[in-house]
mmCIF file of C-alpha atoms in Angstrom:
data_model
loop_
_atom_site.group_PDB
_atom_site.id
_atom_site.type_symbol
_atom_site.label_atom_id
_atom_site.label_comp_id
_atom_site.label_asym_id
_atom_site.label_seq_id
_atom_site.Cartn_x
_atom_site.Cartn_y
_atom_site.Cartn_z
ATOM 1 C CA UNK A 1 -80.539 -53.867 57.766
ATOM 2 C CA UNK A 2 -79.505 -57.322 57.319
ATOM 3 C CA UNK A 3 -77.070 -58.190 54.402
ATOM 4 C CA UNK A 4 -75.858 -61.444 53.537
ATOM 5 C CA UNK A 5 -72.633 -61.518 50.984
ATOM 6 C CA UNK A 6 -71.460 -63.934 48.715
ATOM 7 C CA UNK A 7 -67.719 -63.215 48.024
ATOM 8 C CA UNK A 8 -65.041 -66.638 46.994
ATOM 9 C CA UNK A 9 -62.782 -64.907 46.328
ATOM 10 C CA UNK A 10 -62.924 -62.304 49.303
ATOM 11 C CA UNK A 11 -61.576 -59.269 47.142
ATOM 12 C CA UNK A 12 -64.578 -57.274 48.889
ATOM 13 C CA UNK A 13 -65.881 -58.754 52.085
ATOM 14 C CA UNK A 14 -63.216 -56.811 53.870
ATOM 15 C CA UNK A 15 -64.671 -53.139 52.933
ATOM 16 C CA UNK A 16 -67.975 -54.484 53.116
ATOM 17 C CA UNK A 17 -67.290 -55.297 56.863
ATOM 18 C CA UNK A 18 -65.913 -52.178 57.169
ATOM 19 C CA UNK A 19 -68.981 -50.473 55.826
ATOM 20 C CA UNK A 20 -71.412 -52.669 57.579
ATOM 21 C CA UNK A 21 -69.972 -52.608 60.958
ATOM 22 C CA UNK A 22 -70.029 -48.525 60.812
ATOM 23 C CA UNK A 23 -73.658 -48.738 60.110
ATOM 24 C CA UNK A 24 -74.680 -50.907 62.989
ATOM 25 C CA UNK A 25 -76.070 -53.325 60.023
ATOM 26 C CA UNK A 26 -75.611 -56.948 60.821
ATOM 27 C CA UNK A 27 -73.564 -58.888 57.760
ATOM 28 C CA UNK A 28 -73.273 -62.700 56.539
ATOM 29 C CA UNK A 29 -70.203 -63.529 54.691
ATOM 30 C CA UNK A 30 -70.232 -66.661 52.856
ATOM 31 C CA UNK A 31 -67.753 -68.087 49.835
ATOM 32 C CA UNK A 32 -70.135 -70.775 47.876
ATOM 33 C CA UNK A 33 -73.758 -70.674 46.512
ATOM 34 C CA UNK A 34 -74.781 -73.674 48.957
ATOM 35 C CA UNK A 35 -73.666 -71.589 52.250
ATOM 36 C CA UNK A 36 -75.616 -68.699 50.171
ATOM 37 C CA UNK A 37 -78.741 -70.944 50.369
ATOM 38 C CA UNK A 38 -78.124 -72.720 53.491
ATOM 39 C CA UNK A 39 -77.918 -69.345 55.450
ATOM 40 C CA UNK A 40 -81.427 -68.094 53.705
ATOM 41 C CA UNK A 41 -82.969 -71.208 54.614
ATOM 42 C CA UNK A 42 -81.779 -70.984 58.684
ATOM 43 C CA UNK A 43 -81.861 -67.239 58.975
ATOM 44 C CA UNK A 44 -84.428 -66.147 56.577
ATOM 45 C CA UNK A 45 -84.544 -63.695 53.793
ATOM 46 C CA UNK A 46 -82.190 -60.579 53.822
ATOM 47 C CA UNK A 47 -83.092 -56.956 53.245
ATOM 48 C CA UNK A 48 -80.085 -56.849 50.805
ATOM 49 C CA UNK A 49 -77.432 -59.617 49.237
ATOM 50 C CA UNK A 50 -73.923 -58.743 47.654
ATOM 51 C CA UNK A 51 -72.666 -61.498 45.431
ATOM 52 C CA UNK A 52 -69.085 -61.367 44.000
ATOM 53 C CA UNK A 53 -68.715 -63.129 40.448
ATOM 54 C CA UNK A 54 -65.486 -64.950 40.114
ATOM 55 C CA UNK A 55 -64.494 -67.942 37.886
ATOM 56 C CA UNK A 56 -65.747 -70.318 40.872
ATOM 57 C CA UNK A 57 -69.156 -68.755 41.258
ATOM 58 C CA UNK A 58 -70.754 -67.747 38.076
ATOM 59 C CA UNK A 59 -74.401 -66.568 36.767
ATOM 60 C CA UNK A 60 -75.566 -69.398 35.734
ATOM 61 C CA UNK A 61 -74.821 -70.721 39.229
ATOM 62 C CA UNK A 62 -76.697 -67.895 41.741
ATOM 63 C CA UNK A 63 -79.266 -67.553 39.371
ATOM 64 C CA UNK A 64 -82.138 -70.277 40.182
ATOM 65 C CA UNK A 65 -81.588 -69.222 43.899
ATOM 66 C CA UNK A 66 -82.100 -65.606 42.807
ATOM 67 C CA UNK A 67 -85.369 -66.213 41.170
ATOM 68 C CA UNK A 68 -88.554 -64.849 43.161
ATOM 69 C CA UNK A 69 -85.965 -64.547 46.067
ATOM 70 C CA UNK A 70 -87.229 -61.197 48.315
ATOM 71 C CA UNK A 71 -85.205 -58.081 48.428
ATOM 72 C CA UNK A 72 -82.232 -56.637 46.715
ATOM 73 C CA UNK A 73 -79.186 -58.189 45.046
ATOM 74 C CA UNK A 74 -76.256 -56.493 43.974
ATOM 75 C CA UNK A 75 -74.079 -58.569 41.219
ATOM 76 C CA UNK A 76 -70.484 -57.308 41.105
ATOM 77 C CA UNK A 77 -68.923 -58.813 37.773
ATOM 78 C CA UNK A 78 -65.652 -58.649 35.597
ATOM 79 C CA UNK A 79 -65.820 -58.191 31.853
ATOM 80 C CA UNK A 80 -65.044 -61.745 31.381
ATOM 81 C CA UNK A 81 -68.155 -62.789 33.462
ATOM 82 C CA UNK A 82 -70.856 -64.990 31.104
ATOM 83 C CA UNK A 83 -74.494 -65.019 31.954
ATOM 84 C CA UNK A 84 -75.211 -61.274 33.118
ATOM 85 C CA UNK A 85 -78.181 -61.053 30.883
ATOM 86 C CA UNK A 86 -79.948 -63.557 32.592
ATOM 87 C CA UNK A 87 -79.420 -62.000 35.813
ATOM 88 C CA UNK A 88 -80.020 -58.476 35.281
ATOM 89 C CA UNK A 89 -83.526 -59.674 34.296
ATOM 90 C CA UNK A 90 -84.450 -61.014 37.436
ATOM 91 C CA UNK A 91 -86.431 -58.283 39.549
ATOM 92 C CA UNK A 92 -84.697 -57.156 42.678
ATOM 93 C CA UNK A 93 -80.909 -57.395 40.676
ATOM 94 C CA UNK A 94 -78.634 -54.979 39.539
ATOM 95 C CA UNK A 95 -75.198 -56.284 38.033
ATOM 96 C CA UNK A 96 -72.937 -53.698 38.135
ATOM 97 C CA UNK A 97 -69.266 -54.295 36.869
ATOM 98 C CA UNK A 98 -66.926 -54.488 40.263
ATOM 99 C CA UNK A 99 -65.891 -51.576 41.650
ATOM 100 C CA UNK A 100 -62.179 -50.830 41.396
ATOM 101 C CA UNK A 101 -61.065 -50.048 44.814
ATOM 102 C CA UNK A 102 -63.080 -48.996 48.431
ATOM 103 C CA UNK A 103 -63.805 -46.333 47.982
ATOM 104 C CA UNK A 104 -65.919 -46.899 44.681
ATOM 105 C CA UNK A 105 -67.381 -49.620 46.285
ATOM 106 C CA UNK A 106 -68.278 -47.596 49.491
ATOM 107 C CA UNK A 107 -70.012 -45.461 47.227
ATOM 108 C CA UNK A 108 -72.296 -48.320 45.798
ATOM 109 C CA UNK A 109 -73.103 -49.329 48.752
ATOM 110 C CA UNK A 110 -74.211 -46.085 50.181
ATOM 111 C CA UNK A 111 -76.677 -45.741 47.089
ATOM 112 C CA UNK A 112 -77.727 -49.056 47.783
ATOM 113 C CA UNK A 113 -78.156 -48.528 51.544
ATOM 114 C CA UNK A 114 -79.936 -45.154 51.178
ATOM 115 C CA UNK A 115 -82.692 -46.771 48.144
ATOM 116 C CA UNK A 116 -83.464 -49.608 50.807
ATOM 117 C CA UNK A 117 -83.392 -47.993 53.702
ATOM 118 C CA UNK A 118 -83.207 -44.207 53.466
ATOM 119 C CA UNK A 119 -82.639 -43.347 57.515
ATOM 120 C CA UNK A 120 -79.245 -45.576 57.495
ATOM 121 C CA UNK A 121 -76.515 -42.948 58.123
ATOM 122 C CA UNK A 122 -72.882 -44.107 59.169
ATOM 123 C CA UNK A 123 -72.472 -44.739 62.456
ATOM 124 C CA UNK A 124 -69.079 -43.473 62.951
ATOM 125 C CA UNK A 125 -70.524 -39.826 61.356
ATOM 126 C CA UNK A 126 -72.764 -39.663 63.717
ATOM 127 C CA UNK A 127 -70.527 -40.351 66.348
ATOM 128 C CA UNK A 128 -71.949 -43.184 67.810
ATOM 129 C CA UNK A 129 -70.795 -46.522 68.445
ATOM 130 C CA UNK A 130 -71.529 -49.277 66.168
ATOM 131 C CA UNK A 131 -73.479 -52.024 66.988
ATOM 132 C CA UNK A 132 -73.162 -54.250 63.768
ATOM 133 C CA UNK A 133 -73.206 -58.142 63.883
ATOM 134 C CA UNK A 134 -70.736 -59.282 61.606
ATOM 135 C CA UNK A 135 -70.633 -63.689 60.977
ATOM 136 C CA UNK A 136 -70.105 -66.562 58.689
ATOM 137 C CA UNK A 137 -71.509 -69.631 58.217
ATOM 138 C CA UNK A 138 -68.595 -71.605 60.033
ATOM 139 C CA UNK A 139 -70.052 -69.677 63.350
ATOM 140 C CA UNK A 140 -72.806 -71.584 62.750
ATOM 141 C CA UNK A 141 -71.189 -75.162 63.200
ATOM 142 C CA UNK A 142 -71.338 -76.775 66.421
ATOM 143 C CA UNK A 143 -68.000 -77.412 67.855
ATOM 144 C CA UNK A 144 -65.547 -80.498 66.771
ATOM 145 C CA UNK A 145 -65.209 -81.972 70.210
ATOM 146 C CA UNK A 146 -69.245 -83.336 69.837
ATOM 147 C CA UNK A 147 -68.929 -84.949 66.547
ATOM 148 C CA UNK A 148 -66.148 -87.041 67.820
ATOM 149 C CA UNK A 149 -65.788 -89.596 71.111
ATOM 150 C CA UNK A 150 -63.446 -89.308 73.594
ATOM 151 C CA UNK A 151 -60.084 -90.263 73.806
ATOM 152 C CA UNK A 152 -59.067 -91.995 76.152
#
């Protein structure tokens, strides 16, 4: 299952990685809307996306990309958050308010996980080794030295 997640302020990537890379799901982390789109556009649609609302990405911000967009999103918000309503309306997206700690979270995800793909079992449980591909977008950059000459 490939999962792409949009988290700024990386208050979840880190237990999503965890989850992910006991699944043997491959992952996309990425911290703006543009790398959000950029990474569709190169790498295709995902089976599921994870976005993170913070003060630097808001609704009103993922929502044209989330329009007719293939799959499932998951919206993590605060209380605070603005904009919701238009999201929750798209099909595909659930906003649900963050999850307030790991293990909470964990347990999102594994309802997510089992309603898109229902044989996905922890890897780690099953006691096999994971496989998961875990990247970001600056992975996807080719190296500094061939964007500038030599020195002499």
């Amino acid at each position: 299952m490939k999962t792409l997640v949009l988290d700024e302020t990386l208050d979840i990537s880190p237990s999503i990685h965890h989850f992910l890379a006991a699944r043997g799901a491959e992952g996309v982390f990425v911290c703006s809307a543009q790398e959000l789109e950029m990474v569709e556009a190169s790498q295709g649609p995902v089976d599921l996306r994870v976005i993170n609302l913070s003060p630097a990405i808001t609704a009103r911000e993922v929502a044209p990309h989330l329009k007719g967009a293939p799959g499932t999103t998951l919206v993590f918000f605060d209380g605070t958050a603005q904009g919701i309503e238009q999201l929750a309306s798209l099909p595909g997206v659930q906003c649900l308010e963050r999850p307030r700690g790991a293990e909470a979270l964990t347990q999102v995800l594994e309802r997510e996980f089992g309603r898109v793909d229902p044989g996905v079992t922890a890897a780690s449980a099953a006691g096999q080794r994971s496989h998961g591909v875990v990247s970001d977008i600056i992975g996807q950059s080719p190296p500094i030295p061939e964007g500038f000459p030599e020195s002499a």
